[in-house]
CSV table of C-alpha atoms and ligand atoms in Angstrom, one decimal:
chain,number,residue,atom,x,y,z
A,1,UNK,CA,95.2,87.6,106.0
A,2,UNK,CA,95.9,90.9,104.6
A,3,UNK,CA,93.3,92.0,102.8
A,4,UNK,CA,93.7,92.7,98.9
A,5,UNK,CA,95.0,96.3,98.2
A,6,UNK,CA,94.5,98.9,95.8
A,7,UNK,CA,97.1,102.3,94.7
A,8,UNK,CA,96.6,105.4,93.8
A,9,UNK,CA,98.6,107.8,92.1
A,10,UNK,CA,98.9,111.7,91.7
A,11,UNK,CA,99.8,113.2,88.6
A,12,UNK,CA,99.5,116.9,89.1
A,13,UNK,CA,99.9,118.2,85.8
A,14,UNK,CA,97.0,120.2,83.6
A,15,UNK,CA,97.4,122.5,80.6
A,16,UNK,CA,95.4,124.8,82.0
A,17,UNK,CA,93.4,125.2,85.3
A,18,UNK,CA,89.4,125.0,85.2
A,19,UNK,CA,87.5,127.4,87.0
A,20,UNK,CA,85.8,125.3,89.5
A,21,UNK,CA,88.4,123.0,90.2
A,22,UNK,CA,89.9,122.7,93.4
A,23,UNK,CA,92.2,119.2,93.2
A,24,UNK,CA,96.0,119.3,93.9
A,25,UNK,CA,97.0,120.3,90.1
A,26,UNK,CA,99.3,122.5,88.5
A,27,UNK,CA,99.2,124.3,85.0
A,28,UNK,CA,102.1,125.3,83.2
A,29,UNK,CA,104.8,123.4,85.5
A,30,UNK,CA,105.1,120.2,82.2
A,31,UNK,CA,109.0,121.0,82.5
A,32,UNK,CA,108.8,119.3,86.2
A,33,UNK,CA,107.2,116.3,84.7
A,34,UNK,CA,110.4,114.1,84.0
A,35,UNK,CA,111.7,115.2,87.9
A,36,UNK,CA,108.1,114.0,89.1
A,37,UNK,CA,107.9,110.9,86.8
A,38,UNK,CA,111.4,109.4,88.8
A,39,UNK,CA,110.3,111.0,92.2
A,40,UNK,CA,107.2,109.1,91.7
A,41,UNK,CA,109.1,106.0,90.9
A,42,UNK,CA,111.4,106.7,94.1
A,43,UNK,CA,108.3,106.7,96.0
A,44,UNK,CA,106.9,103.1,94.5
A,45,UNK,CA,110.6,101.2,95.3
A,46,UNK,CA,110.5,102.5,98.5
A,47,UNK,CA,106.5,101.9,99.9
A,48,UNK,CA,106.9,98.5,97.8
A,49,UNK,CA,110.3,97.4,99.8
A,50,UNK,CA,108.1,98.6,103.2
A,51,UNK,CA,105.7,96.5,101.7
A,52,UNK,CA,108.1,93.4,101.3
A,53,UNK,CA,109.5,93.9,105.0
A,54,UNK,CA,106.4,94.6,106.6
A,55,UNK,CA,105.0,90.9,106.3
A,56,UNK,CA,102.6,92.8,103.6
A,57,UNK,CA,103.7,90.1,101.1
A,58,UNK,CA,100.4,87.8,100.8
A,59,UNK,CA,98.6,91.4,99.8
A,60,UNK,CA,97.8,91.7,96.2
A,61,UNK,CA,97.5,94.9,94.9
A,62,UNK,CA,93.7,94.8,93.0
A,63,UNK,CA,93.5,98.2,91.5
A,64,UNK,CA,96.0,101.0,90.0
A,65,UNK,CA,94.4,104.1,89.0
A,66,UNK,CA,96.1,107.0,87.8
A,67,UNK,CA,94.2,110.1,89.0
A,68,UNK,CA,94.7,113.8,88.4
A,69,UNK,CA,95.5,116.1,87.3
A,70,UNK,CA,95.4,114.9,84.3
A,71,UNK,CA,97.5,111.9,83.6
A,72,UNK,CA,97.5,111.7,80.2
A,73,UNK,CA,100.0,114.1,79.8
A,74,UNK,CA,102.5,112.0,80.3
A,75,UNK,CA,103.9,110.1,77.2
A,76,UNK,CA,104.1,106.5,77.0
A,77,UNK,CA,107.6,106.0,77.8
A,78,UNK,CA,107.0,107.7,81.4
A,79,UNK,CA,103.6,105.0,81.9
A,80,UNK,CA,106.0,102.6,80.8
A,81,UNK,CA,108.8,103.1,83.4
A,82,UNK,CA,105.7,103.7,86.7
A,83,UNK,CA,104.0,100.2,85.4
A,84,UNK,CA,107.7,98.9,85.3
A,85,UNK,CA,108.4,99.8,88.5
A,86,UNK,CA,105.0,99.1,90.3
A,87,UNK,CA,104.9,95.1,88.9
A,88,UNK,CA,108.7,95.0,90.4
A,89,UNK,CA,107.8,96.4,93.3
A,90,UNK,CA,104.1,94.7,94.2
A,91,UNK,CA,102.5,92.1,94.2
A,92,UNK,CA,99.7,92.7,91.4
A,93,UNK,CA,97.3,90.7,90.3
A,94,UNK,CA,97.4,89.6,86.9
A,95,UNK,CA,93.5,90.6,86.5
A,96,UNK,CA,94.3,94.0,88.3
A,97,UNK,CA,91.9,96.4,87.1
A,98,UNK,CA,94.3,99.7,86.0
A,99,UNK,CA,92.9,103.5,85.3
A,100,UNK,CA,94.1,106.2,83.7
A,101,UNK,CA,92.3,109.2,84.3
A,102,UNK,CA,92.5,111.3,80.4
A,103,UNK,CA,91.0,114.4,79.1
A,104,UNK,CA,89.9,114.5,75.4
A,105,UNK,CA,92.2,116.3,73.3
A,106,UNK,CA,95.3,114.7,75.1
A,107,UNK,CA,95.5,111.2,74.4
A,108,UNK,CA,96.7,110.4,70.4
A,109,UNK,CA,95.6,107.5,68.8
A,110,UNK,CA,99.0,106.4,69.0
A,111,UNK,CA,99.1,107.0,73.2
A,112,UNK,CA,96.3,105.0,73.2
A,113,UNK,CA,97.4,102.6,71.8
A,114,UNK,CA,100.9,102.0,73.4
A,115,UNK,CA,99.4,102.5,77.0
A,116,UNK,CA,96.8,99.9,76.4
A,117,UNK,CA,99.5,97.6,75.3
A,118,UNK,CA,101.8,98.1,78.6
A,119,UNK,CA,98.7,97.4,80.5
A,120,UNK,CA,96.5,100.1,81.1
A,121,UNK,CA,93.0,98.6,81.2
A,122,UNK,CA,90.2,101.1,81.6
A,123,UNK,CA,90.3,105.0,80.9
A,124,UNK,CA,88.0,107.7,82.2
A,125,UNK,CA,87.4,111.0,80.4
A,126,UNK,CA,86.4,114.1,81.6
A,127,UNK,CA,83.5,115.0,79.4
A,128,UNK,CA,81.7,116.9,81.9
A,129,UNK,CA,79.3,118.5,79.0
A,130,UNK,CA,78.4,118.1,76.0
A,131,UNK,CA,77.4,121.6,75.3
A,132,UNK,CA,79.9,124.3,73.8
A,133,UNK,CA,78.8,127.0,75.9
A,134,UNK,CA,78.9,125.2,79.2
A,135,UNK,CA,82.0,123.6,78.5
A,136,UNK,CA,83.2,127.3,77.6
A,137,UNK,CA,82.4,128.5,80.7
A,138,UNK,CA,84.1,125.5,82.9
A,139,UNK,CA,87.0,126.7,81.1
A,140,UNK,CA,87.5,123.4,79.6
A,141,UNK,CA,90.1,123.3,76.8
A,142,UNK,CA,87.9,120.5,74.8
A,143,UNK,CA,84.9,120.2,72.8
A,144,UNK,CA,82.2,117.9,72.1
A,145,UNK,CA,84.1,116.4,68.9
A,146,UNK,CA,87.3,115.8,70.8
A,147,UNK,CA,85.6,113.2,73.3
A,148,UNK,CA,83.9,111.5,69.8
A,149,UNK,CA,87.6,111.5,68.7
A,150,UNK,CA,88.9,110.6,71.7
A,151,UNK,CA,86.3,108.0,72.3
A,152,UNK,CA,86.6,106.1,69.3
A,153,UNK,CA,90.5,106.1,69.3
A,154,UNK,CA,90.2,104.2,73.0
A,155,UNK,CA,88.4,101.8,71.3
A,156,UNK,CA,90.4,100.8,68.4
A,157,UNK,CA,93.4,100.9,71.2
A,158,UNK,CA,91.1,97.9,72.5
A,159,UNK,CA,89.9,99.5,75.7
A,160,UNK,CA,86.4,97.9,76.5
A,161,UNK,CA,85.9,99.7,79.5
A,162,UNK,CA,85.7,103.3,79.3
A,163,UNK,CA,84.1,105.8,81.9
A,164,UNK,CA,82.7,109.1,81.1
A,165,UNK,CA,82.6,111.8,83.7
A,166,UNK,CA,79.8,114.4,83.7
A,167,UNK,CA,78.9,117.3,85.9
A,168,UNK,CA,75.6,118.6,86.6
A,169,UNK,CA,74.2,121.9,88.3
A,170,UNK,CA,76.1,124.4,86.3
A,171,UNK,CA,75.1,127.7,86.7
A,172,UNK,CA,72.4,128.8,83.8
A,173,UNK,CA,72.6,124.8,82.7
A,174,UNK,CA,68.6,123.9,82.2
A,175,UNK,CA,67.3,120.3,82.5
A,176,UNK,CA,67.2,120.1,78.7
A,177,UNK,CA,70.6,120.8,77.9
A,178,UNK,CA,71.6,118.1,80.1
A,179,UNK,CA,69.2,115.7,79.0
A,180,UNK,CA,70.6,116.4,75.8
A,181,UNK,CA,74.2,115.6,77.3
A,182,UNK,CA,73.6,112.5,78.9
A,183,UNK,CA,71.5,111.5,75.6
A,184,UNK,CA,74.9,112.3,73.2
A,185,UNK,CA,77.4,110.6,76.1
A,186,UNK,CA,74.9,107.6,75.6
A,187,UNK,CA,75.6,107.3,71.8
A,188,UNK,CA,79.1,106.9,72.6
A,189,UNK,CA,78.2,103.3,74.4
A,190,UNK,CA,80.1,104.1,77.6
A,191,UNK,CA,80.6,101.0,80.1
A,192,UNK,CA,80.3,103.3,82.9
A,193,UNK,CA,78.8,107.1,84.0
A,194,UNK,CA,79.9,109.2,86.7
A,195,UNK,CA,78.3,112.5,86.9
A,196,UNK,CA,78.6,114.7,90.2
A,197,UNK,CA,76.5,118.1,91.3
A,198,UNK,CA,78.8,121.1,90.6
A,199,UNK,CA,80.1,122.5,94.4
A,200,UNK,CA,81.4,125.8,94.7
A,201,UNK,CA,84.6,125.0,96.3
A,202,UNK,CA,86.2,128.4,98.2
A,203,UNK,CA,89.2,129.7,96.5
A,204,UNK,CA,88.4,128.6,92.8
A,205,UNK,CA,87.4,131.4,90.1
A,206,UNK,CA,83.8,130.0,90.5
A,207,UNK,CA,84.0,130.1,94.0
A,208,UNK,CA,85.1,133.2,94.2
A,209,UNK,CA,82.5,135.0,91.3
A,210,UNK,CA,79.7,133.2,93.3
A,211,UNK,CA,81.2,135.1,96.7
A,212,UNK,CA,80.4,138.3,94.7
A,213,UNK,CA,77.5,137.1,93.3
A,214,UNK,CA,79.3,137.3,89.3
A,215,UNK,CA,77.8,134.0,89.1
A,216,UNK,CA,73.9,133.0,88.2
A,217,UNK,CA,73.9,130.4,91.1
A,218,UNK,CA,73.2,126.9,90.6
A,219,UNK,CA,69.6,126.6,91.1
A,220,UNK,CA,69.7,123.2,93.7
A,221,UNK,CA,65.6,122.3,93.1
A,222,UNK,CA,67.1,122.2,89.4
A,223,UNK,CA,69.8,120.5,90.1
A,224,UNK,CA,67.9,117.4,91.9
A,225,UNK,CA,65.5,117.5,89.0
A,226,UNK,CA,68.4,116.9,87.0
A,227,UNK,CA,70.0,114.0,89.4
A,228,UNK,CA,66.3,112.5,89.7
A,229,UNK,CA,65.5,112.4,85.8
A,230,UNK,CA,69.3,110.9,85.3
A,231,UNK,CA,68.5,108.0,87.8
A,232,UNK,CA,65.5,107.3,86.4
A,233,UNK,CA,66.9,107.6,82.4
A,234,UNK,CA,70.0,105.6,83.2
A,235,UNK,CA,67.8,102.9,84.7
A,236,UNK,CA,65.7,102.8,81.6
A,237,UNK,CA,68.7,102.6,79.1
A,238,UNK,CA,70.3,99.8,80.9
A,239,UNK,CA,72.8,101.5,83.7
A,240,UNK,CA,72.9,100.0,87.1
A,241,UNK,CA,73.1,102.7,89.4
A,242,UNK,CA,75.7,101.4,92.2
A,243,UNK,CA,77.1,104.5,93.9
A,244,UNK,CA,75.1,107.8,94.9
A,245,UNK,CA,76.7,109.4,91.4
A,246,UNK,CA,77.9,106.6,89.7
A,247,UNK,CA,76.5,103.9,87.0
A,248,UNK,CA,77.6,100.8,85.3
A,249,UNK,CA,76.5,97.8,82.5
A,250,UNK,CA,76.5,94.6,83.6
A,251,UNK,CA,76.2,91.4,81.9
A,252,UNK,CA,72.3,91.8,81.0
A,253,UNK,CA,73.4,94.4,78.1
A,254,UNK,CA,75.6,91.2,76.8
A,255,UNK,CA,78.9,92.6,78.0
A,256,UNK,CA,80.9,90.1,79.3
A,257,UNK,CA,81.5,91.4,83.2
A,258,UNK,CA,80.1,94.0,85.5
A,259,UNK,CA,81.5,97.3,85.1
A,260,UNK,CA,81.7,99.1,88.3
A,261,UNK,CA,84.6,100.9,89.4
A,262,UNK,CA,87.0,98.4,91.2
A,263,UNK,CA,89.4,100.8,92.7
A,264,UNK,CA,86.2,103.3,93.8
A,265,UNK,CA,85.0,100.3,95.4
A,266,UNK,CA,87.9,99.9,97.7
A,267,UNK,CA,87.2,103.2,99.2
A,268,UNK,CA,83.8,102.7,99.0
A,269,UNK,CA,84.1,99.4,100.8
A,270,UNK,CA,86.6,101.2,103.5
A,271,UNK,CA,89.0,98.7,102.1
A,272,UNK,CA,93.0,99.4,101.9
A,273,UNK,CA,94.5,101.5,99.5
A,274,UNK,CA,98.1,102.8,99.5
A,275,UNK,CA,98.5,106.9,98.2
A,276,UNK,CA,102.0,107.9,96.0
A,277,UNK,CA,102.4,110.7,94.2
A,278,UNK,CA,102.4,114.6,95.7
A,279,UNK,CA,99.2,115.3,97.4
A,280,UNK,CA,97.7,111.7,97.6
A,281,UNK,CA,96.1,110.1,100.1
A,282,UNK,CA,96.0,106.8,101.7
A,283,UNK,CA,94.3,104.5,104.5
A,284,UNK,CA,95.7,101.2,105.0
A,285,UNK,CA,96.6,99.6,108.6
A,286,UNK,CA,93.9,101.9,109.6
A,287,UNK,CA,96.4,104.9,109.6
A,288,UNK,CA,95.2,107.9,107.4
A,289,UNK,CA,98.0,109.5,105.1
A,290,UNK,CA,98.6,112.4,102.8
A,291,UNK,CA,102.2,113.6,101.3
A,292,UNK,CA,103.0,116.8,100.7
A,293,UNK,CA,101.0,119.0,97.5
A,294,UNK,CA,103.7,120.8,96.1
A,295,UNK,CA,105.2,119.4,93.1
A,296,UNK,CA,108.9,120.8,93.8
A,297,UNK,CA,108.7,119.7,97.0
A,298,UNK,CA,107.5,116.4,96.3
A,299,UNK,CA,110.1,116.2,94.1
A,300,UNK,CA,112.7,117.3,96.7
A,301,UNK,CA,111.8,115.1,99.2
A,302,UNK,CA,112.4,112.0,96.9
A,303,UNK,CA,115.8,113.0,95.7
A,304,UNK,CA,117.5,111.6,98.8
A,305,UNK,CA,118.6,107.8,97.8
A,306,UNK,CA,118.7,107.4,102.0
A,307,UNK,CA,115.3,107.2,103.2
A,308,UNK,CA,114.8,107.7,107.2
A,309,UNK,CA,113.4,104.6,108.5
A,310,UNK,CA,109.7,105.1,108.4
A,311,UNK,CA,106.4,103.0,109.6
A,312,UNK,CA,104.8,101.4,106.8
A,313,UNK,CA,103.3,103.0,104.6
A,314,UNK,CA,104.9,106.2,105.0
A,315,UNK,CA,107.8,107.5,102.6
A,316,UNK,CA,109.3,110.8,103.1
A,317,UNK,CA,107.2,112.2,100.7
A,318,UNK,CA,104.4,112.1,104.1
A,319,UNK,CA,103.3,115.2,105.6
A,320,UNK,CA,100.6,113.7,107.6
A,321,UNK,CA,99.4,110.6,109.6
A,322,UNK,CA,97.3,109.3,111.6
A,323,UNK,CA,96.4,105.7,113.3
A,324,UNK,CA,93.0,105.9,113.6
A,325,UNK,CA,90.7,105.0,116.7
A,326,UNK,CA,87.5,102.8,116.4
A,327,UNK,CA,85.4,105.2,116.6
A,328,UNK,CA,86.6,106.5,113.5
A,329,UNK,CA,87.2,103.9,111.6
A,330,UNK,CA,83.6,102.9,111.8
A,331,UNK,CA,82.1,106.8,111.1
A,332,UNK,CA,84.2,106.4,108.1
A,333,UNK,CA,82.8,102.7,106.9
A,334,UNK,CA,79.2,104.1,107.4
A,335,UNK,CA,79.7,107.6,105.4
A,336,UNK,CA,81.6,105.4,102.6
A,337,UNK,CA,79.5,101.9,102.3
A,338,UNK,CA,76.3,103.8,102.6
A,339,UNK,CA,77.3,106.2,99.4
A,340,UNK,CA,76.9,102.2,97.6
A,341,UNK,CA,73.1,102.5,96.5
A,342,UNK,CA,72.0,98.6,96.5
A,343,UNK,CA,73.8,97.6,99.3
A,344,UNK,CA,74.1,100.0,102.0
A,345,UNK,CA,75.5,99.1,105.4
A,346,UNK,CA,75.3,94.8,106.0
A,347,UNK,CA,74.9,94.4,109.1
A,348,UNK,CA,77.0,91.3,108.8
A,349,UNK,CA,79.8,92.9,107.5
A,350,UNK,CA,79.9,95.4,110.2
A,351,UNK,CA,80.3,93.0,112.8
A,352,UNK,CA,82.9,90.9,110.4
A,353,UNK,CA,84.8,94.4,110.6
A,354,UNK,CA,84.1,95.7,114.1
A,355,UNK,CA,83.3,92.7,116.3
A,356,UNK,CA,80.0,94.8,117.2
A,357,UNK,CA,76.7,94.8,115.6
A,358,UNK,CA,75.7,97.7,113.7
A,359,UNK,CA,72.9,98.4,115.5
A,360,UNK,CA,74.4,98.6,119.1
A,361,UNK,CA,76.7,101.1,117.9
A,362,UNK,CA,74.7,103.1,115.9
A,363,UNK,CA,70.9,102.2,116.5
A,364,UNK,CA,69.8,105.8,117.2
A,365,UNK,CA,70.8,107.4,114.2
A,366,UNK,CA,69.6,104.5,112.0
A,367,UNK,CA,66.1,105.1,113.1
A,368,UNK,CA,66.0,108.4,113.2
A,369,UNK,CA,66.8,108.8,109.3
A,370,UNK,CA,64.4,105.5,108.5
A,371,UNK,CA,61.9,107.9,110.3
A,372,UNK,CA,62.8,110.6,108.1
A,373,UNK,CA,62.1,108.4,105.2
A,374,UNK,CA,66.1,109.1,104.6
A,375,UNK,CA,67.3,105.3,105.3
A,376,UNK,CA,65.0,101.8,104.7
A,377,UNK,CA,66.1,98.2,105.5
A,378,UNK,CA,67.1,95.7,103.0
A,379,UNK,CA,67.7,92.6,103.9
A,380,UNK,CA,70.4,92.5,106.7
A,381,UNK,CA,71.2,95.7,105.1
A,382,UNK,CA,70.7,99.6,105.6
A,383,UNK,CA,70.6,101.7,102.2
A,384,UNK,CA,69.8,105.6,101.7
A,385,UNK,CA,65.8,105.7,99.8
A,386,UNK,CA,65.3,107.7,96.9
A,387,UNK,CA,65.0,110.8,99.3
A,388,UNK,CA,68.0,109.8,101.0
A,389,UNK,CA,69.9,109.8,97.8
A,390,UNK,CA,69.4,113.7,97.0
A,391,UNK,CA,69.9,114.4,101.1
A,392,UNK,CA,73.0,112.4,101.2
A,393,UNK,CA,75.0,114.9,103.2
A,394,UNK,CA,72.1,114.8,105.7
A,395,UNK,CA,72.3,111.6,106.3
A,396,UNK,CA,76.4,111.3,106.7
A,397,UNK,CA,76.0,114.0,109.6
A,398,UNK,CA,74.6,111.7,111.2
A,399,UNK,CA,77.4,109.3,111.7
A,400,UNK,CA,80.5,112.1,111.8
B,1,SF4,S1,91.1,119.4,83.6
B,1,SF4,FE1,90.8,118.3,85.7
B,1,SF4,S2,91.9,118.5,87.3
B,1,SF4,FE2,92.7,119.6,85.3
B,1,SF4,S3,92.6,122.4,86.1
B,1,SF4,FE3,90.4,120.7,85.0
B,1,SF4,S4,88.9,120.0,86.3
B,1,SF4,FE4,91.0,120.3,87.9
């Protein structure tokens, strides 16, 4: 049976490019949004047809994720058109989790109301910090009052599954300003929190300034203290850490369900997903593929009404694809599943997936990591220890 699938749609537009960002996104290109949406709809319809042709009809779409960029720059009408193309091209589960990433300050109460009515049922706000100076340094365009307003409007529109994204380990950030940020976002009672350490990406203004010594580099020890404090504090306040950088409420807080991000779980469990839009990545039937990055080229590639004969799940926007071998699939599986700090890698699931015993393949690596106190065995699974969460990259290197 074909496993349930997810769909990621990339919306590569931002009002302004933040100094630390290395995502595939472009500022001052909003004029291209209508043509981009038309191209995206064509790609949805083409891949949808291929899905049906290639006997994938039993595969239900369990999650849809609009990521960016800033998807909230699209109008309600544009979301309606994309969603209607998705629903007529794919077999979408009636309970599908449908998420949109949004920047506070780009969502009016009216827009939130209409996208909620159109079926989007989860919203992820890029908050990053509650501190005005830190937001300025990151070149974010919003302030914390915009966050409060956006969250309150989202609640009024009926969103009951809300994520707030944060970044820690910022230059000149103190433990105290970080603690204040976490406490202030808890006042907004999000169902889900993501907190990622700042990474200085090559080619970004932050990366260039750091190379020239112009940016006070984040202190790794302080960033580790921030992470450890966050894990403890969020646990005390009722949030379950289910992934290295992600926390969610569960039923015990009087909420009606578990609020783990189902879309990201699909990635972390190495399950299939389609990637649509400029620069989107996908992984399905053992094929990893990615689309052309530039908006203009993406639109041009989708402009022909006649599509070439392409292997599922590729479209004319695809620029790279590779059928992975078993070793590559196993390695990806380890890197993804080890991120899940509660369960880790279950021996039974590994065997089900690959027909080989986990220890037959990775005994040496696992023994070494257990010896270093980076991995632990727990009821038929191997998962990161507290120390392993801090040094996850070292753990992952063992399986590359
Ligand atoms: S809003 Fe997000 S995607 Fe856009 S430039 Fe800033 S960090 Fe990057």
